[in-house]
Amino acid sequence: MLRRAAPIVVCCAALVAQLVAPGEAFAQPAPTPEESPPPPKPAASIVLPKLLSDAEVPYPEGQTDEATVTLVLTIGEDGGVRDAVPDAQNEPFSTLAREHALGWRFEPATRDGKPVAAKIKFEVVFRPPIVVPERVATGAEVPKVQAPSGVAKAPPSGPEEVTVKGARVEPSRTVSLSRNEVRQIPGTFGDPFRALEIMPGVTPVVSGLPFFFVRGAPPGNVGYFLDGVRVPLLFHVGVGPSVIHPALVDRVDLYPGGYPARFGRFSGGIVSGESAPPFGEAHGEFNVRLFDAGGMVETPFADGKGAALVGGRYSYTGALLTQLQSDAVLDYWDYQGRASYELTPDDRIGVFAFGSYDYLGQKTPTETLTVFGTEFHRIDLRYDHRLDARGSVRTAVTVGLDRSRLPDDRYTRDRLVGARAEWNYLVAPKALLRAGTDAQLDSYDIVLSDGTLAPSTAQVAANFPSRNDLALGARADAVLTFVPGFEFTPGARLDLYSSQGATALGFDPRLAMRTTITDRLRLLSAMGIAHQAPSFVVPVPGFQPGGLRGGLQKAVQESMGLEFDLGQNTTATATVYHNGFFDMSDPLGATPQEVNGCPPGTFPTGSLAGDRANQVTNSPPCKARFTPGTIGPDRSGGGGQAADSTGAQRTANAFEVRSRGTAYGLELFLKRKLTSRVGGFLSYTLSRSTRTANGREYIATFDRTHVLNAALAFDLGRNWRAGSRVTFYTGLPKSDPTDPESTRLAPFFRLDLRIEKRWQLGKKTWLSVVAEWMNVTMNKEEVSTTCTLQGCEAQTVGPVTIPSIGVEGGF
């Protein structure tokens, strides 16, 4: 028996009868008060606004609590909602209620039959989903269009009610965490993007470093987006924070495979961040820590028709690092700016600019030498138009600059311009159509201080020539809910790639399904094909191999899982997946020495390790075995030279290697809301990744059989909160000629801690002191094996550890 949540405000029978099938939430107009305040003129007749549109509001992802938000709505003479102001903050419910209220339509209030502006109150009641609605919500991602606020006032009415049921997210999306929950996860430093590392299916390159393999796909094949804008990288240099201030981020979604047709041109997973919509009143946040400081402030203008935001972060790590290592130079900063203005109740224009800078150098007696530096900048111009109550259109133009700085003041650079259009429309009550097109032109070049390149680096630069690359795409999908309890989302995208006179076409069909089994149990499945141009090892601004040599990379992705509600505040998911990779340009998985004809895990003849292996294995011409967990045989050669004469030669050859691969595994995620009195999560991945190159199949160099993250968060009372987190994973594959029984390096374990004291200084003002420490245990991680004539030993990294204490606040 399907049930609706009981209303808090009793409505008249005529209005209750207007409610539609469960699964959506609708405003229920309150009865007109029996007596209104006497008008100035006895003859005046006042009629309050009446709701005309369906007031649908989704229940926020990652939440399980009940909440009530009272909104003060300003309704204009045209019946549009000009402003929606919560009477108190209770995130994320307040923002979500306000955001959707701005799209409602009313029959305007009248005075003596003439339309006038008015203010009324709406009470929005959020209740977690207990039963599966017969009419499944679509979970559409419609661009947000706000409306201006008015200044005319009318006598407020009594509160009305909006009952909210849980909305369905994309079946291919992994479990999401709210921003309030992310703040409670030790080791993330309150950064929503850093929470990616705890998601199932995600394997780190090295603990603490923000580069990940996602279901067997290398870091260079994982796409990053913010509000639909492609971002070249998400994190600052080393173990730095993300390049976007956390206060600007509304949510972060990870699509490890079979993702919606909206995303493309990446054969791995997709990380999509969405910025928080304008709030409607002045607000801000700040934080000051040992290594950086940042803040964000937003304010409305033009009587609420517009909103402006500025934010950013600056690191003084260099000053701290100088005390520890006087010759080191480390610097980073980022910025964000946004402005929007309501032209009409259905039209809004806006601009969103953001960028990032990182620099790592080394001081000498005469100069500062560049080790590495990156920067990128984006300006996104937007126009949003609401078609009617059923849909919206967004058109946007993006310009950008990506640049990476190398030693001797050499730069790789990408100047880009792109355009996109996104269309969402509810063509029928149970059919949502989403479509879009996009185009991007990238102009790559290499900037030299003296105009020349050494022969060794020229060979590498040949992979990144000066050129213009063009990508064109079109996509469409439909969210269909014709059968109760079954959601079906077929879709496809088509992309055309062009580089240095070469062209390639990628056709990517997608299919996702959600099936309700019981009130608490759902079956999710997703599958699709994804293409990508040749890619660099890790995301680095301006580094993109040219010419489409070797053709497009291709991935076939499929997954199936169960989603189960265990009770109040607790959910669990279990997912099995399988990915197939074809024509992968993956130097991390397919080691460079295979170009020389040697099997994975061996050295060509001539290295010191090879000489020792000859005594052990006696198997020329490919002798000593080495750790696949390293890039390039020289790192495992104990100082000996491999057959390649230079590292540049090996790097150049690495991009010519194409491999096939598979990845399959089981993902488990158990979570109790971290903002509960006692909350936490357990994330576990059991997986195997393989690569096949030159006719040989082997375990991928980055493969880790077990990856486990577990955390507990405690409310200690008196506004004290504490938490701990454990991270564990098995070691990288290992090959040691002196110990053939040893197959892997040592496993890694780390413990993170966090404690916070918070003060509520006013209704909307707060201050916190936060102490946090990633890798309290100071553990090092084994990443490779070095073999010499004297023997082989494991090489370690770290300890990668970050202690932090800081002050956070907001208003």
PDB file of N, CA and C in Angstrom, residues 194-264:
ATOM      1  N   ARG A 194      37.764  16.073  -2.213  1.00  0.00           N
ATOM      2  CA  ARG A 194      38.643  15.099  -1.584  1.00  0.00           C
ATOM      3  C   ARG A 194      37.883  13.885  -1.064  1.00  0.00           C
ATOM      4  N   ALA A 195      36.576  14.016  -0.913  1.00  0.00           N
ATOM      5  CA  ALA A 195      35.780  12.874  -0.483  1.00  0.00           C
ATOM      6  C   ALA A 195      35.723  11.794  -1.555  1.00  0.00           C
ATOM      7  N   LEU A 196      36.185  12.093  -2.774  1.00  0.00           N
ATOM      8  CA  LEU A 196      36.181  11.096  -3.843  1.00  0.00           C
ATOM      9  C   LEU A 196      36.996   9.868  -3.456  1.00  0.00           C
ATOM     10  N   GLU A 197      38.079  10.072  -2.708  1.00  0.00           N
ATOM     11  CA  GLU A 197      38.977   8.964  -2.421  1.00  0.00           C
ATOM     12  C   GLU A 197      38.353   7.908  -1.519  1.00  0.00           C
ATOM     13  N   ILE A 198      37.236   8.219  -0.866  1.00  0.00           N
ATOM     14  CA  ILE A 198      36.616   7.230  -0.012  1.00  0.00           C
ATOM     15  C   ILE A 198      35.518   6.472  -0.751  1.00  0.00           C
ATOM     16  N   MET A 199      35.214   6.845  -1.989  1.00  0.00           N
ATOM     17  CA  MET A 199      34.148   6.198  -2.729  1.00  0.00           C
ATOM     18  C   MET A 199      34.579   4.817  -3.206  1.00  0.00           C
ATOM     19  N   PRO A 200      33.677   3.837  -3.222  1.00  0.00           N
ATOM     20  CA  PRO A 200      34.028   2.520  -3.758  1.00  0.00           C
ATOM     21  C   PRO A 200      34.369   2.601  -5.240  1.00  0.00           C
ATOM     22  N   GLY A 201      35.307   1.766  -5.658  1.00  0.00           N
ATOM     23  CA  GLY A 201      35.742   1.768  -7.046  1.00  0.00           C
ATOM     24  C   GLY A 201      36.883   2.703  -7.337  1.00  0.00           C
ATOM     25  N   VAL A 202      37.295   3.506  -6.329  1.00  0.00           N
ATOM     26  CA  VAL A 202      38.370   4.483  -6.509  1.00  0.00           C
ATOM     27  C   VAL A 202      39.640   3.962  -5.838  1.00  0.00           C
ATOM     28  N   THR A 203      40.741   3.922  -6.599  1.00  0.00           N
ATOM     29  CA  THR A 203      42.021   3.434  -6.095  1.00  0.00           C
ATOM     30  C   THR A 203      43.058   4.543  -6.214  1.00  0.00           C
ATOM     31  N   PRO A 204      43.744   4.905  -5.145  1.00  0.00           N
ATOM     32  CA  PRO A 204      44.734   5.986  -5.227  1.00  0.00           C
ATOM     33  C   PRO A 204      46.018   5.540  -5.905  1.00  0.00           C
ATOM     34  N   VAL A 205      46.700   6.483  -6.568  1.00  0.00           N
ATOM     35  CA  VAL A 205      48.036   6.215  -7.083  1.00  0.00           C
ATOM     36  C   VAL A 205      48.986   6.038  -5.905  1.00  0.00           C
ATOM     37  N   VAL A 206      48.990   7.032  -5.023  1.00  0.00           N
ATOM     38  CA  VAL A 206      49.736   6.981  -3.768  1.00  0.00           C
ATOM     39  C   VAL A 206      48.851   7.644  -2.723  1.00  0.00           C
ATOM     40  N   SER A 207      48.828   7.116  -1.519  1.00  0.00           N
ATOM     41  CA  SER A 207      47.979   7.659  -0.466  1.00  0.00           C
ATOM     42  C   SER A 207      48.234   9.149  -0.266  1.00  0.00           C
ATOM     43  N   GLY A 208      47.157   9.925  -0.248  1.00  0.00           N
ATOM     44  CA  GLY A 208      47.263  11.354  -0.013  1.00  0.00           C
ATOM     45  C   GLY A 208      47.398  12.176  -1.268  1.00  0.00           C
ATOM     46  N   LEU A 209      47.834  11.579  -2.384  1.00  0.00           N
ATOM     47  CA  LEU A 209      47.955  12.321  -3.637  1.00  0.00           C
ATOM     48  C   LEU A 209      46.632  12.264  -4.392  1.00  0.00           C
ATOM     49  N   PRO A 210      46.183  13.378  -4.944  1.00  0.00           N
ATOM     50  CA  PRO A 210      44.839  13.449  -5.514  1.00  0.00           C
ATOM     51  C   PRO A 210      44.754  12.972  -6.959  1.00  0.00           C
ATOM     52  N   PHE A 211      45.326  11.821  -7.258  1.00  0.00           N
ATOM     53  CA  PHE A 211      45.187  11.194  -8.570  1.00  0.00           C
ATOM     54  C   PHE A 211      44.688   9.774  -8.338  1.00  0.00           C
ATOM     55  N   PHE A 212      43.633   9.386  -9.086  1.00  0.00           N
ATOM     56  CA  PHE A 212      42.958   8.138  -8.788  1.00  0.00           C
ATOM     57  C   PHE A 212      42.727   7.318 -10.055  1.00  0.00           C
ATOM     58  N   PHE A 213      42.754   6.007  -9.885  1.00  0.00           N
ATOM     59  CA  PHE A 213      42.224   5.079 -10.868  1.00  0.00           C
ATOM     60  C   PHE A 213      40.770   4.804 -10.494  1.00  0.00           C
ATOM     61  N   VAL A 214      39.885   4.847 -11.469  1.00  0.00           N
ATOM     62  CA  VAL A 214      38.466   4.628 -11.231  1.00  0.00           C
ATOM     63  C   VAL A 214      38.030   3.410 -12.032  1.00  0.00           C
ATOM     64  N   ARG A 215      37.735   2.332 -11.329  1.00  0.00           N
ATOM     65  CA  ARG A 215      37.341   1.076 -11.954  1.00  0.00           C
ATOM     66  C   ARG A 215      38.296   0.685 -13.072  1.00  0.00           C
ATOM     67  N   GLY A 216      39.592   0.777 -12.789  1.00  0.00           N
ATOM     68  CA  GLY A 216      40.603   0.349 -13.737  1.00  0.00           C
ATOM     69  C   GLY A 216      41.027   1.379 -14.752  1.00  0.00           C
ATOM     70  N   ALA A 217      40.359   2.518 -14.817  1.00  0.00           N
ATOM     71  CA  ALA A 217      40.729   3.574 -15.761  1.00  0.00           C
ATOM     72  C   ALA A 217      41.809   4.452 -15.136  1.00  0.00           C
ATOM     73  N   PRO A 218      42.879   4.792 -15.873  1.00  0.00           N
ATOM     74  CA  PRO A 218      43.962   5.609 -15.315  1.00  0.00           C
ATOM     75  C   PRO A 218      43.527   7.046 -15.074  1.00  0.00           C
ATOM     76  N   PRO A 219      44.300   7.796 -14.267  1.00  0.00           N
ATOM     77  CA  PRO A 219      43.915   9.186 -13.941  1.00  0.00           C
ATOM     78  C   PRO A 219      43.683  10.065 -15.155  1.00  0.00           C
ATOM     79  N   GLY A 220      44.453   9.874 -16.224  1.00  0.00           N
ATOM     80  CA  GLY A 220      44.289  10.702 -17.412  1.00  0.00           C
ATOM     81  C   GLY A 220      43.005  10.433 -18.171  1.00  0.00           C
ATOM     82  N   ASN A 221      42.287   9.381 -17.820  1.00  0.00           N
ATOM     83  CA  ASN A 221      41.039   9.039 -18.496  1.00  0.00           C
ATOM     84  C   ASN A 221      39.808   9.368 -17.657  1.00  0.00           C
ATOM     85  N   VAL A 222      40.000  10.090 -16.564  1.00  0.00           N
ATOM     86  CA  VAL A 222      38.908  10.520 -15.698  1.00  0.00           C
ATOM     87  C   VAL A 222      38.626  11.993 -15.973  1.00  0.00           C
ATOM     88  N   GLY A 223      37.388  12.314 -16.304  1.00  0.00           N
ATOM     89  CA  GLY A 223      37.030  13.687 -16.661  1.00  0.00           C
ATOM     90  C   GLY A 223      36.516  14.476 -15.479  1.00  0.00           C
ATOM     91  N   TYR A 224      36.909  15.758 -15.407  1.00  0.00           N
ATOM     92  CA  TYR A 224      36.490  16.663 -14.340  1.00  0.00           C
ATOM     93  C   TYR A 224      35.628  17.772 -14.936  1.00  0.00           C
ATOM     94  N   PHE A 225      34.473  18.040 -14.307  1.00  0.00           N
ATOM     95  CA  PHE A 225      33.574  19.086 -14.773  1.00  0.00           C
ATOM     96  C   PHE A 225      33.065  19.890 -13.581  1.00  0.00           C
ATOM     97  N   LEU A 226      32.850  21.168 -13.824  1.00  0.00           N
ATOM     98  CA  LEU A 226      32.213  22.048 -12.851  1.00  0.00           C
ATOM     99  C   LEU A 226      31.147  22.850 -13.581  1.00  0.00           C
ATOM    100  N   ASP A 227      29.901  22.664 -13.211  1.00  0.00           N
ATOM    101  CA  ASP A 227      28.761  23.302 -13.897  1.00  0.00           C
ATOM    102  C   ASP A 227      28.787  23.033 -15.397  1.00  0.00           C
ATOM    103  N   GLY A 228      29.213  21.845 -15.784  1.00  0.00           N
ATOM    104  CA  GLY A 228      29.273  21.487 -17.188  1.00  0.00           C
ATOM    105  C   GLY A 228      30.500  21.976 -17.914  1.00  0.00           C
ATOM    106  N   VAL A 229      31.397  22.694 -17.240  1.00  0.00           N
ATOM    107  CA  VAL A 229      32.631  23.205 -17.843  1.00  0.00           C
ATOM    108  C   VAL A 229      33.765  22.237 -17.535  1.00  0.00           C
ATOM    109  N   ARG A 230      34.492  21.804 -18.561  1.00  0.00           N
ATOM    110  CA  ARG A 230      35.603  20.880 -18.342  1.00  0.00           C
ATOM    111  C   ARG A 230      36.731  21.584 -17.600  1.00  0.00           C
ATOM    112  N   VAL A 231      37.268  20.921 -16.581  1.00  0.00           N
ATOM    113  CA  VAL A 231      38.341  21.461 -15.755  1.00  0.00           C
ATOM    114  C   VAL A 231      39.570  20.561 -15.930  1.00  0.00           C
ATOM    115  N   PRO A 232      40.747  21.130 -16.203  1.00  0.00           N
ATOM    116  CA  PRO A 232      41.920  20.281 -16.481  1.00  0.00           C
ATOM    117  C   PRO A 232      42.431  19.519 -15.268  1.00  0.00           C
ATOM    118  N   LEU A 233      42.267  20.048 -14.075  1.00  0.00           N
ATOM    119  CA  LEU A 233      42.656  19.346 -12.856  1.00  0.00           C
ATOM    120  C   LEU A 233      41.848  19.891 -11.698  1.00  0.00           C
ATOM    121  N   LEU A 234      41.713  19.087 -10.639  1.00  0.00           N
ATOM    122  CA  LEU A 234      40.852  19.463  -9.525  1.00  0.00           C
ATOM    123  C   LEU A 234      41.601  19.839  -8.264  1.00  0.00           C
ATOM    124  N   PHE A 235      42.908  19.526  -8.199  1.00  0.00           N
ATOM    125  CA  PHE A 235      43.627  19.705  -6.940  1.00  0.00           C
ATOM    126  C   PHE A 235      44.925  20.476  -7.155  1.00  0.00           C
ATOM    127  N   HIS A 236      45.318  21.181  -6.117  1.00  0.00           N
ATOM    128  CA  HIS A 236      46.577  21.901  -6.156  1.00  0.00           C
ATOM    129  C   HIS A 236      47.751  20.936  -6.065  1.00  0.00           C
ATOM    130  N   VAL A 237      48.939  21.465  -6.270  1.00  0.00           N
ATOM    131  CA  VAL A 237      50.150  20.659  -6.356  1.00  0.00           C
ATOM    132  C   VAL A 237      50.339  19.821  -5.094  1.00  0.00           C
ATOM    133  N   GLY A 238      50.901  18.620  -5.282  1.00  0.00           N
ATOM    134  CA  GLY A 238      51.187  17.745  -4.153  1.00  0.00           C
ATOM    135  C   GLY A 238      49.921  17.255  -3.490  1.00  0.00           C
ATOM    136  N   VAL A 239      49.838  17.467  -2.194  1.00  0.00           N
ATOM    137  CA  VAL A 239      48.667  17.019  -1.434  1.00  0.00           C
ATOM    138  C   VAL A 239      47.750  18.197  -1.127  1.00  0.00           C
ATOM    139  N   GLY A 240      47.761  19.213  -1.979  1.00  0.00           N
ATOM    140  CA  GLY A 240      46.981  20.419  -1.744  1.00  0.00           C
ATOM    141  C   GLY A 240      45.489  20.192  -1.863  1.00  0.00           C
ATOM    142  N   PRO A 241      44.690  21.209  -1.497  1.00  0.00           N
ATOM    143  CA  PRO A 241      43.228  21.111  -1.568  1.00  0.00           C
ATOM    144  C   PRO A 241      42.749  21.233  -3.007  1.00  0.00           C
ATOM    145  N   SER A 242      41.439  21.144  -3.208  1.00  0.00           N
ATOM    146  CA  SER A 242      40.884  21.310  -4.544  1.00  0.00           C
ATOM    147  C   SER A 242      40.993  22.767  -4.974  1.00  0.00           C
ATOM    148  N   VAL A 243      40.834  23.003  -6.265  1.00  0.00           N
ATOM    149  CA  VAL A 243      41.013  24.339  -6.829  1.00  0.00           C
ATOM    150  C   VAL A 243      39.748  25.186  -6.728  1.00  0.00           C
ATOM    151  N   ILE A 244      38.686  24.659  -6.112  1.00  0.00           N
ATOM    152  CA  ILE A 244      37.433  25.381  -5.934  1.00  0.00           C
ATOM    153  C   ILE A 244      37.146  25.478  -4.442  1.00  0.00           C
ATOM    154  N   HIS A 245      36.832  26.693  -3.966  1.00  0.00           N
ATOM    155  CA  HIS A 245      36.548  26.842  -2.544  1.00  0.00           C
ATOM    156  C   HIS A 245      35.319  26.022  -2.171  1.00  0.00           C
ATOM    157  N   PRO A 246      35.384  25.255  -1.063  1.00  0.00           N
ATOM    158  CA  PRO A 246      34.273  24.366  -0.694  1.00  0.00           C
ATOM    159  C   PRO A 246      32.933  25.073  -0.538  1.00  0.00           C
ATOM    160  N   ALA A 247      32.924  26.346  -0.119  1.00  0.00           N
ATOM    161  CA  ALA A 247      31.661  27.044   0.098  1.00  0.00           C
ATOM    162  C   ALA A 247      30.876  27.233  -1.194  1.00  0.00           C
ATOM    163  N   LEU A 248      31.553  27.163  -2.340  1.00  0.00           N
ATOM    164  CA  LEU A 248      30.883  27.350  -3.614  1.00  0.00           C
ATOM    165  C   LEU A 248      30.272  26.055  -4.137  1.00  0.00           C
ATOM    166  N   VAL A 249      30.691  24.926  -3.602  1.00  0.00           N
ATOM    167  CA  VAL A 249      30.295  23.630  -4.146  1.00  0.00           C
ATOM    168  C   VAL A 249      29.014  23.151  -3.472  1.00  0.00           C
ATOM    169  N   ASP A 250      27.988  22.915  -4.272  1.00  0.00           N
ATOM    170  CA  ASP A 250      26.721  22.404  -3.762  1.00  0.00           C
ATOM    171  C   ASP A 250      26.778  20.895  -3.594  1.00  0.00           C
ATOM    172  N   ARG A 251      27.338  20.204  -4.583  1.00  0.00           N
ATOM    173  CA  ARG A 251      27.484  18.756  -4.491  1.00  0.00           C
ATOM    174  C   ARG A 251      28.534  18.293  -5.501  1.00  0.00           C
ATOM    175  N   VAL A 252      29.069  17.099  -5.255  1.00  0.00           N
ATOM    176  CA  VAL A 252      30.015  16.459  -6.158  1.00  0.00           C
ATOM    177  C   VAL A 252      29.506  15.053  -6.443  1.00  0.00           C
ATOM    178  N   ASP A 253      29.381  14.714  -7.719  1.00  0.00           N
ATOM    179  CA  ASP A 253      28.900  13.401  -8.126  1.00  0.00           C
ATOM    180  C   ASP A 253      30.022  12.630  -8.813  1.00  0.00           C
ATOM    181  N   LEU A 254      30.164  11.376  -8.471  1.00  0.00           N
ATOM    182  CA  LEU A 254      31.111  10.488  -9.143  1.00  0.00           C
ATOM    183  C   LEU A 254      30.322   9.484  -9.970  1.00  0.00           C
ATOM    184  N   TYR A 255      30.581   9.476 -11.276  1.00  0.00           N
ATOM    185  CA  TYR A 255      30.007   8.482 -12.182  1.00  0.00           C
ATOM    186  C   TYR A 255      31.150   7.559 -12.609  1.00  0.00           C
ATOM    187  N   PRO A 256      31.316   6.405 -11.973  1.00  0.00           N
ATOM    188  CA  PRO A 256      32.455   5.542 -12.312  1.00  0.00           C
ATOM    189  C   PRO A 256      32.314   4.832 -13.643  1.00  0.00           C
ATOM    190  N   GLY A 257      31.117   4.806 -14.219  1.00  0.00           N
ATOM    191  CA  GLY A 257      30.931   4.164 -15.513  1.00  0.00           C
ATOM    192  C   GLY A 257      29.475   4.197 -15.920  1.00  0.00           C
ATOM    193  N   GLY A 258      29.217   4.038 -17.234  1.00  0.00           N
ATOM    194  CA  GLY A 258      27.853   4.058 -17.733  1.00  0.00           C
ATOM    195  C   GLY A 258      27.131   5.342 -17.423  1.00  0.00           C
ATOM    196  N   TYR A 259      27.848   6.466 -17.462  1.00  0.00           N
ATOM    197  CA  TYR A 259      27.291   7.742 -17.031  1.00  0.00           C
ATOM    198  C   TYR A 259      26.327   8.318 -18.063  1.00  0.00           C
ATOM    199  N   PRO A 260      25.540   9.344 -17.684  1.00  0.00           N
ATOM    200  CA  PRO A 260      24.544   9.914 -18.590  1.00  0.00           C
ATOM    201  C   PRO A 260      25.188  10.482 -19.857  1.00  0.00           C
ATOM    202  N   ALA A 261      24.377  10.604 -20.899  1.00  0.00           N
ATOM    203  CA  ALA A 261      24.875  11.099 -22.190  1.00  0.00           C
ATOM    204  C   ALA A 261      25.357  12.534 -22.113  1.00  0.00           C
ATOM    205  N   ARG A 262      25.014  13.240 -21.048  1.00  0.00           N
ATOM    206  CA  ARG A 262      25.483  14.618 -20.871  1.00  0.00           C
ATOM    207  C   ARG A 262      27.005  14.688 -20.856  1.00  0.00           C
ATOM    208  N   PHE A 263      27.664  13.620 -20.406  1.00  0.00           N
ATOM    209  CA  PHE A 263      29.124  13.605 -20.286  1.00  0.00           C
ATOM    210  C   PHE A 263      29.729  12.721 -21.374  1.00  0.00           C
ATOM    211  N   GLY A 264      30.901  13.120 -21.839  1.00  0.00           N
ATOM    212  CA  GLY A 264      31.575  12.334 -22.858  1.00  0.00           C
ATOM    213  C   GLY A 264      33.023  12.728 -23.022  1.00  0.00           C
TER     214      GLY A 264
END
